[in-house]
Amino acid sequence: MKADMILIRFGEFTLKGRNRGQFERRMLQKVKGVLAPFPDAAVAHTYGRLYITLNGAPYETIAKELKLVFGIHSFSPVRRIESDLEMIRETALELMHSLPKEPVTFKVSVRRVDKSFPYDSPEMNHLVGSHVLRACPNLKVNVREPEVELRVEIQPEGTYIFNEVVEGAGGYPYGTNGKAMLLLSGGIDSPVAGYLSMRKGLELEAVHFHSYPFTSEQAKEKVIELTRRLAHYSGVPIKLHMVSFTEIQTALASSNQEPLIITLMRRSMLRIAQRLAEQSAALGIVTGDSLGQVASQTLGSMNVIGRSTELPLLRPLIMMDKNDIIRIAEEIGTYATSILPYEDCCTLFVPKSPTTNPNLKVVQKIEACIPNLDKMIEEAVAGIETISITPGARTTAEAAGNDDWF
Ligand code: ATP
Ligand code: MG
């Protein structure tokens, strides 16, 4: 059986009744974007699902793109036929014959949604199953753990026949759960934190702190490339704010509080990120912190660092192990870029023995003694260079599908 359609099921947002209409419209736009290079293909919206009619467009290419779309729970290549018993039986058999490997066990699962169809679901299971069994003498029924589940959905507009259910990215459509600023370093963790945030429906702007000329031009390129990878998933351009941190970092270093330098740097970073968030109407800050990973990510450090901002700090990786984070980084294609060896502004000043339990009062006192810290923060905000990073390879899809998003 050759699939002529793709059935798309939505993710968890179907639970959110109030916003459902908006989410579904976003999904429709997103899928239209994926189909843009294939003008013959069409998409229709029925009963909380989407149906793509391929009209000759390549299933594999489209499936690859659909797997990246946040909000798609799963999808299936399907064949739609008239709701006619004989046609259903024949197409079901055709599907069984077209499988890449002949199965030993199977089961039929019929869902009769159209109650005007004369046979109910249990009757249909039997009518279709017996037809297949007669034609395939080696095949056995196994209702518990079948190798192949032959699915038949009898809907008012026709009957869908399929067996494959492909897992989607899940989550919520990009941008349907508000906006946050992502603190994006050149490391492994923060791009993964960004990906997981986007999957939850957050729109992101990225902030990177550099210490040019101490940090190199390549370090900047690396962060641009990581943002480009993330934009591949958002499907729309992501703003990257480049903040010159050299002056602040130098001032913090000259306070001679070596064990506290990372704490101090992070607090200034958060203040700048908060200012940017206010300008962009973002309501949270995302970081790649993972509990206990380094001195600045102990609970004690996070407590003192986090008090420098009033915005919620979102840390998607907080309870994850490094191996799990690396696995996701590899899957989403950021790992290879993240491990390029260019200096980050923080690695330049890594103290020999950073504190794991800073004291808030002491830290506040040190900050108060640094001349012009507030002014330097203002200047850093004023001097920000903002770049809009577009997703590389998907420009056609993006241009066609998402113009009127934001
Ligand atoms: P990453 O792999 O994301 O760099 P890390 O394990 O190296 O994380 P840190 O360097 O301590 O941890 O950074 C913790 C978090 O602080 C990062 O995940 C990131 O969100 C933020 N951060 C650190 N350095 C920068 C920077 N130069 N620009 C923007 N954000 C940064
Ligand atoms: Mg880092």
XYZ file of C-alpha atoms and ligand atoms in Angstrom:
438
model
C 0.000 0.000 0.000
C 1.327 3.397 -0.900
C 0.364 6.153 1.506
C -1.286 9.104 -0.166
C -1.835 11.151 2.982
C -0.231 11.921 6.346
C -2.354 12.037 9.486
C -0.925 14.425 12.115
C -1.849 14.240 15.801
C -1.238 17.159 18.117
C 0.665 17.068 21.371
C -0.230 17.980 24.917
C -1.708 21.362 24.055
C -4.996 19.736 23.079
C -5.610 19.685 26.826
C -5.581 23.454 27.008
C -9.139 24.076 25.800
C -9.042 27.843 25.941
C -6.076 28.349 23.619
C -6.697 25.366 21.453
C -7.931 27.292 18.436
C -4.849 29.508 18.432
C -2.508 26.524 18.803
C -4.165 24.663 15.996
C -3.901 27.671 13.693
C -0.172 27.876 14.506
C 0.234 24.197 13.718
C -1.534 24.645 10.424
C 0.815 27.502 9.504
C 3.819 25.453 10.559
C 2.812 22.468 8.451
C 2.074 24.748 5.503
C 5.653 25.982 5.903
C 6.961 22.407 5.717
C 4.907 21.840 2.553
C 5.959 25.073 0.854
C 8.534 23.376 -1.411
C 5.797 20.995 -2.625
C 3.025 23.108 -4.155
C 0.928 20.052 -5.105
C 0.620 18.903 -1.504
C -2.256 20.277 0.563
C -3.183 20.319 4.221
C -6.632 20.264 5.819
C -7.760 20.670 9.400
C -10.445 18.316 10.740
C -11.530 17.421 14.286
C -8.362 18.491 16.058
C -6.076 16.832 13.554
C -4.300 17.756 10.356
C -4.324 15.732 7.178
C -1.742 16.256 4.468
C -2.701 15.122 0.981
C 0.594 14.319 -0.705
C -0.471 14.508 -4.360
C 2.860 12.963 -5.333
C 5.061 14.901 -2.878
C 7.802 12.752 -1.253
C 6.675 11.267 2.070
C 10.203 10.691 3.446
C 11.352 14.287 2.936
C 8.209 15.703 4.501
C 8.329 13.202 7.398
C 11.887 14.301 8.213
C 10.748 17.909 8.565
C 7.568 17.035 10.468
C 9.655 15.282 13.140
C 11.154 18.668 14.033
C 7.882 20.524 14.462
C 7.055 21.249 18.110
C 3.438 20.450 18.985
C 3.190 17.380 16.739
C 2.696 14.383 18.986
C 2.805 11.743 16.275
C 1.971 11.228 12.627
C 1.198 8.344 10.311
C 1.440 7.733 6.600
C -2.121 6.716 5.688
C -4.262 5.736 2.778
C -7.755 7.209 2.565
C -10.462 5.246 0.812
C -14.228 5.224 0.640
C -15.925 3.704 3.678
C -16.877 0.517 1.900
C -16.359 -2.906 3.491
C -14.826 -4.599 0.458
C -12.479 -1.699 -0.250
C -11.401 -1.598 3.387
C -10.644 -5.338 3.368
C -8.700 -5.138 0.113
C -6.650 -2.103 1.169
C -5.908 -3.703 4.549
C -4.565 -6.756 2.752
C -2.577 -4.593 0.381
C -0.965 -2.901 3.396
C -0.013 -6.273 4.919
C 1.567 -7.332 1.616
C 3.500 -4.095 1.253
C 5.334 -4.293 4.596
C 9.128 -4.343 4.276
C 9.320 -7.524 6.380
C 6.644 -10.193 6.488
C 5.293 -10.238 10.068
C 4.476 -13.371 12.061
C 1.824 -11.740 14.262
C -0.664 -8.918 13.808
C -3.860 -7.455 15.111
C -6.567 -5.292 13.612
C -7.733 -2.184 15.484
C -10.786 -0.570 13.985
C -12.156 2.736 15.248
C -15.603 3.477 13.922
C -16.123 7.192 14.421
C -18.822 7.423 11.732
C -21.766 5.720 13.398
C -23.665 5.530 10.117
C -21.225 2.838 8.935
C -23.194 -0.458 9.215
C -20.660 -2.541 11.221
C -19.357 -1.567 14.638
C -15.689 -1.722 15.667
C -15.608 -5.320 17.076
C -17.477 -6.615 14.015
C -15.075 -4.797 11.746
C -12.031 -6.182 13.603
C -13.339 -9.614 12.784
C -14.393 -8.873 9.190
C -11.012 -7.336 8.296
C -8.922 -9.766 10.373
C -10.490 -12.903 8.903
C -9.973 -11.588 5.367
C -6.268 -10.979 6.025
C -5.815 -14.357 7.755
C -7.388 -16.218 4.830
C -4.922 -14.614 2.445
C -1.832 -14.980 4.685
C -1.788 -18.550 6.042
C 1.419 -18.060 8.070
C 0.130 -15.053 9.937
C -1.230 -15.302 13.507
C -3.254 -12.921 15.630
C -1.628 -11.598 18.785
C -3.720 -8.962 20.514
C -1.210 -8.256 23.273
C 2.064 -7.784 21.447
C 1.467 -7.842 17.726
C 4.355 -7.139 15.397
C 2.014 -5.123 13.230
C -1.054 -3.231 14.321
C -3.281 -2.722 11.329
C -5.340 0.366 12.072
C -8.576 1.300 10.404
C -10.330 4.559 11.240
C -13.798 5.001 9.832
C -14.456 8.733 9.753
C -17.359 10.632 8.147
C -15.172 11.760 5.234
C -13.707 8.335 4.504
C -11.692 5.494 6.009
C -8.009 5.769 6.902
C -5.802 2.683 6.843
C -2.308 2.598 8.301
C 0.055 0.742 10.610
C 2.933 3.089 11.315
C 2.897 5.715 14.066
C 5.928 7.997 13.956
C 6.794 9.847 17.149
C 6.915 13.646 16.789
C 8.873 16.204 18.799
C 5.916 16.783 21.166
C 5.549 19.892 23.312
C 3.825 23.085 22.221
C 4.079 25.074 19.010
C 6.925 27.569 19.122
C 5.958 30.876 20.715
C 2.641 29.804 22.241
C 3.831 29.874 25.864
C 5.389 33.317 26.094
C 8.894 34.668 25.587
C 12.177 34.327 27.497
C 15.816 35.398 27.188
C 18.261 32.510 26.766
C 21.742 32.966 28.226
C 23.686 31.291 25.454
C 27.345 30.516 26.077
C 29.432 28.551 23.624
C 29.169 25.435 25.799
C 27.240 22.187 25.554
C 24.483 22.956 28.014
C 22.843 26.242 27.120
C 21.891 25.293 23.512
C 20.177 22.185 24.932
C 18.373 24.362 27.497
C 17.281 26.582 24.597
C 15.990 23.648 22.581
C 13.981 22.260 25.507
C 12.494 25.709 26.197
C 11.436 26.128 22.593
C 9.866 22.700 22.654
C 7.737 23.847 25.563
C 6.446 26.652 23.382
C 8.701 29.480 24.565
C 9.782 32.067 22.064
C 13.469 32.865 22.652
C 15.898 35.687 22.208
C 19.513 34.747 22.944
C 22.103 36.780 24.884
C 25.809 36.107 24.672
C 28.514 37.810 26.724
C 31.900 38.132 25.114
C 35.155 39.700 26.192
C 36.484 40.801 22.842
C 39.452 41.210 22.234
C 40.294 38.638 24.922
C 37.811 36.262 23.338
C 38.229 35.588 19.651
C 36.153 36.244 16.555
C 35.770 32.453 16.227
C 34.105 32.316 19.641
C 31.509 34.750 18.313
C 31.034 32.709 15.121
C 30.493 29.647 17.250
C 27.608 31.269 19.131
C 26.089 32.483 15.855
C 26.247 28.927 14.539
C 24.603 27.556 17.706
C 21.824 30.125 17.380
C 21.378 29.101 13.754
C 20.942 25.496 14.869
C 18.268 26.613 17.335
C 16.556 28.705 14.642
C 16.261 25.539 12.619
C 13.788 24.353 15.261
C 11.924 27.620 15.788
C 11.524 27.926 12.030
C 11.655 31.710 12.422
C 14.647 34.025 12.974
C 16.069 34.263 16.502
C 17.545 37.520 17.788
C 21.042 37.150 19.214
C 22.207 39.966 21.496
C 25.984 40.269 21.723
C 27.045 41.995 24.926
C 30.552 43.323 25.444
C 31.468 42.153 28.933
C 35.133 43.153 28.879
C 34.882 46.286 30.956
C 32.634 44.787 33.636
C 34.717 41.643 33.811
C 37.909 43.626 34.207
C 36.333 45.741 36.963
C 35.060 42.658 38.779
C 38.464 41.002 38.496
C 40.206 44.043 39.937
C 38.172 43.692 43.149
C 40.609 40.854 43.957
C 37.895 38.490 45.107
C 39.091 35.553 43.101
C 36.908 32.801 44.624
C 33.818 34.942 44.058
C 34.561 36.141 40.544
C 32.200 33.727 38.782
C 29.400 34.573 41.236
C 29.950 38.272 40.555
C 30.073 37.786 36.794
C 26.891 35.742 36.712
C 25.026 38.352 38.753
C 26.027 41.105 36.342
C 25.041 38.900 33.393
C 21.612 38.382 34.883
C 21.133 42.107 35.471
C 21.919 42.811 31.841
C 19.685 39.961 30.694
C 16.860 41.360 32.810
C 17.239 44.773 31.181
C 17.067 43.143 27.768
C 14.063 41.092 28.813
C 12.259 44.267 29.844
C 12.990 45.815 26.456
C 11.710 42.753 24.588
C 8.741 41.966 26.858
C 10.312 38.625 27.842
C 9.109 37.240 31.170
C 11.861 34.812 32.119
C 15.559 33.974 31.778
C 16.693 30.519 30.623
C 20.120 29.145 31.571
C 21.940 25.856 31.058
C 22.630 25.324 34.776
C 22.643 21.736 36.011
C 22.719 21.138 39.758
C 26.197 20.565 41.140
C 27.954 20.553 37.771
C 30.402 23.324 38.666
C 30.933 25.646 41.632
C 28.514 28.254 40.297
C 25.771 25.660 39.991
C 25.524 24.476 43.599
C 22.294 25.371 45.349
C 24.202 27.881 47.478
C 25.664 29.599 44.399
C 22.407 29.586 42.519
C 20.686 31.171 45.497
C 23.096 34.120 45.559
C 23.321 34.454 41.782
C 19.563 34.225 41.289
C 18.864 37.097 43.669
C 20.295 39.553 41.185
C 17.127 39.336 39.088
C 13.433 39.452 39.821
C 12.530 37.472 36.754
C 11.921 33.736 37.002
C 15.047 31.762 36.168
C 14.214 28.748 34.061
C 16.749 25.930 34.185
C 15.545 23.050 32.025
C 18.675 20.964 32.716
C 18.758 21.425 36.459
C 18.148 17.760 37.378
C 19.761 16.162 34.337
C 23.032 14.254 34.195
C 25.743 15.417 31.826
C 25.443 12.246 29.718
C 21.761 12.889 29.099
C 22.495 16.488 28.159
C 25.211 15.395 25.730
C 22.852 12.875 24.147
C 20.295 15.602 23.431
C 23.032 17.950 22.167
C 24.043 15.258 19.683
C 20.471 14.622 18.627
C 19.707 18.282 17.993
C 22.998 18.846 16.211
C 24.648 21.358 18.549
C 27.280 19.100 20.141
C 29.923 19.256 17.409
C 29.853 23.061 17.449
C 29.756 23.286 21.254
C 32.976 21.318 21.676
C 35.012 23.581 19.388
C 37.810 24.838 21.613
C 37.306 28.638 21.549
C 37.590 30.561 24.788
C 34.479 31.721 26.559
C 34.585 34.951 28.570
C 34.268 32.943 31.793
C 37.043 30.484 31.043
C 39.444 33.431 30.852
C 38.967 34.195 34.507
C 38.412 30.779 36.023
C 39.659 30.960 39.601
C 41.734 28.149 41.122
C 39.253 27.580 43.939
C 35.845 29.079 43.191
C 33.490 29.216 46.128
C 30.626 26.752 46.202
C 28.777 28.586 48.950
C 28.989 32.365 48.545
C 27.516 34.710 51.136
C 24.899 37.086 49.753
C 25.746 39.986 52.090
C 29.453 39.737 51.295
C 28.738 39.628 47.560
C 26.443 42.659 47.800
C 29.120 44.565 49.734
C 31.768 43.801 47.128
C 29.436 44.971 44.352
C 28.742 48.195 46.218
C 32.506 48.856 46.350
C 33.039 48.478 42.615
C 33.033 52.015 41.219
C 30.408 52.642 38.530
C 29.128 49.055 38.294
C 25.581 50.224 37.581
C 26.819 52.671 34.982
C 28.911 49.981 33.276
C 25.842 47.744 33.172
C 23.855 50.554 31.538
C 26.640 51.082 29.015
C 26.849 47.385 28.228
C 23.103 47.372 27.540
C 23.359 50.493 25.393
C 26.230 49.019 23.378
C 24.560 45.715 22.555
C 24.866 44.457 19.013
C 21.764 42.537 17.945
C 21.850 40.081 15.057
C 18.840 38.325 13.613
C 19.814 34.729 12.888
C 17.822 32.918 10.254
C 17.554 29.144 10.017
C 19.999 28.054 7.343
C 18.666 25.281 5.177
C 14.968 25.876 5.704
C 14.579 29.328 4.283
C 11.955 28.416 1.670
C 9.700 26.660 4.135
C 10.161 29.411 6.659
C 9.435 32.201 4.225
C 6.245 30.603 2.994
C 4.790 29.426 6.251
C 5.600 31.811 9.010
C 5.631 35.397 7.774
C 2.813 36.583 9.966
C 3.806 34.877 13.184
C 5.234 37.665 15.222
P 27.355 25.828 29.104
O 27.730 24.499 28.574
O 25.965 26.235 28.716
O 28.374 26.868 28.857
P 28.500 25.261 31.604
O 28.259 23.925 32.186
O 29.788 25.543 30.943
O 27.288 25.636 30.674
P 28.745 27.681 33.066
O 29.835 28.103 32.180
O 28.919 27.735 34.535
O 28.248 26.244 32.808
O 27.471 28.524 32.706
C 26.214 28.314 33.289
C 25.182 29.018 32.446
O 25.403 30.427 32.449
C 25.260 28.633 30.980
O 24.554 27.445 30.716
C 24.665 29.822 30.315
O 23.242 29.775 30.363
C 25.154 30.966 31.175
N 26.402 31.518 30.594
C 27.654 31.232 30.946
N 28.547 31.937 30.206
C 27.832 32.695 29.360
C 28.164 33.636 28.310
N 29.414 33.922 27.997
N 27.142 34.193 27.635
C 25.863 33.899 27.932
N 25.505 33.033 28.896
C 26.465 32.429 29.600
Mg 30.178 27.337 29.879
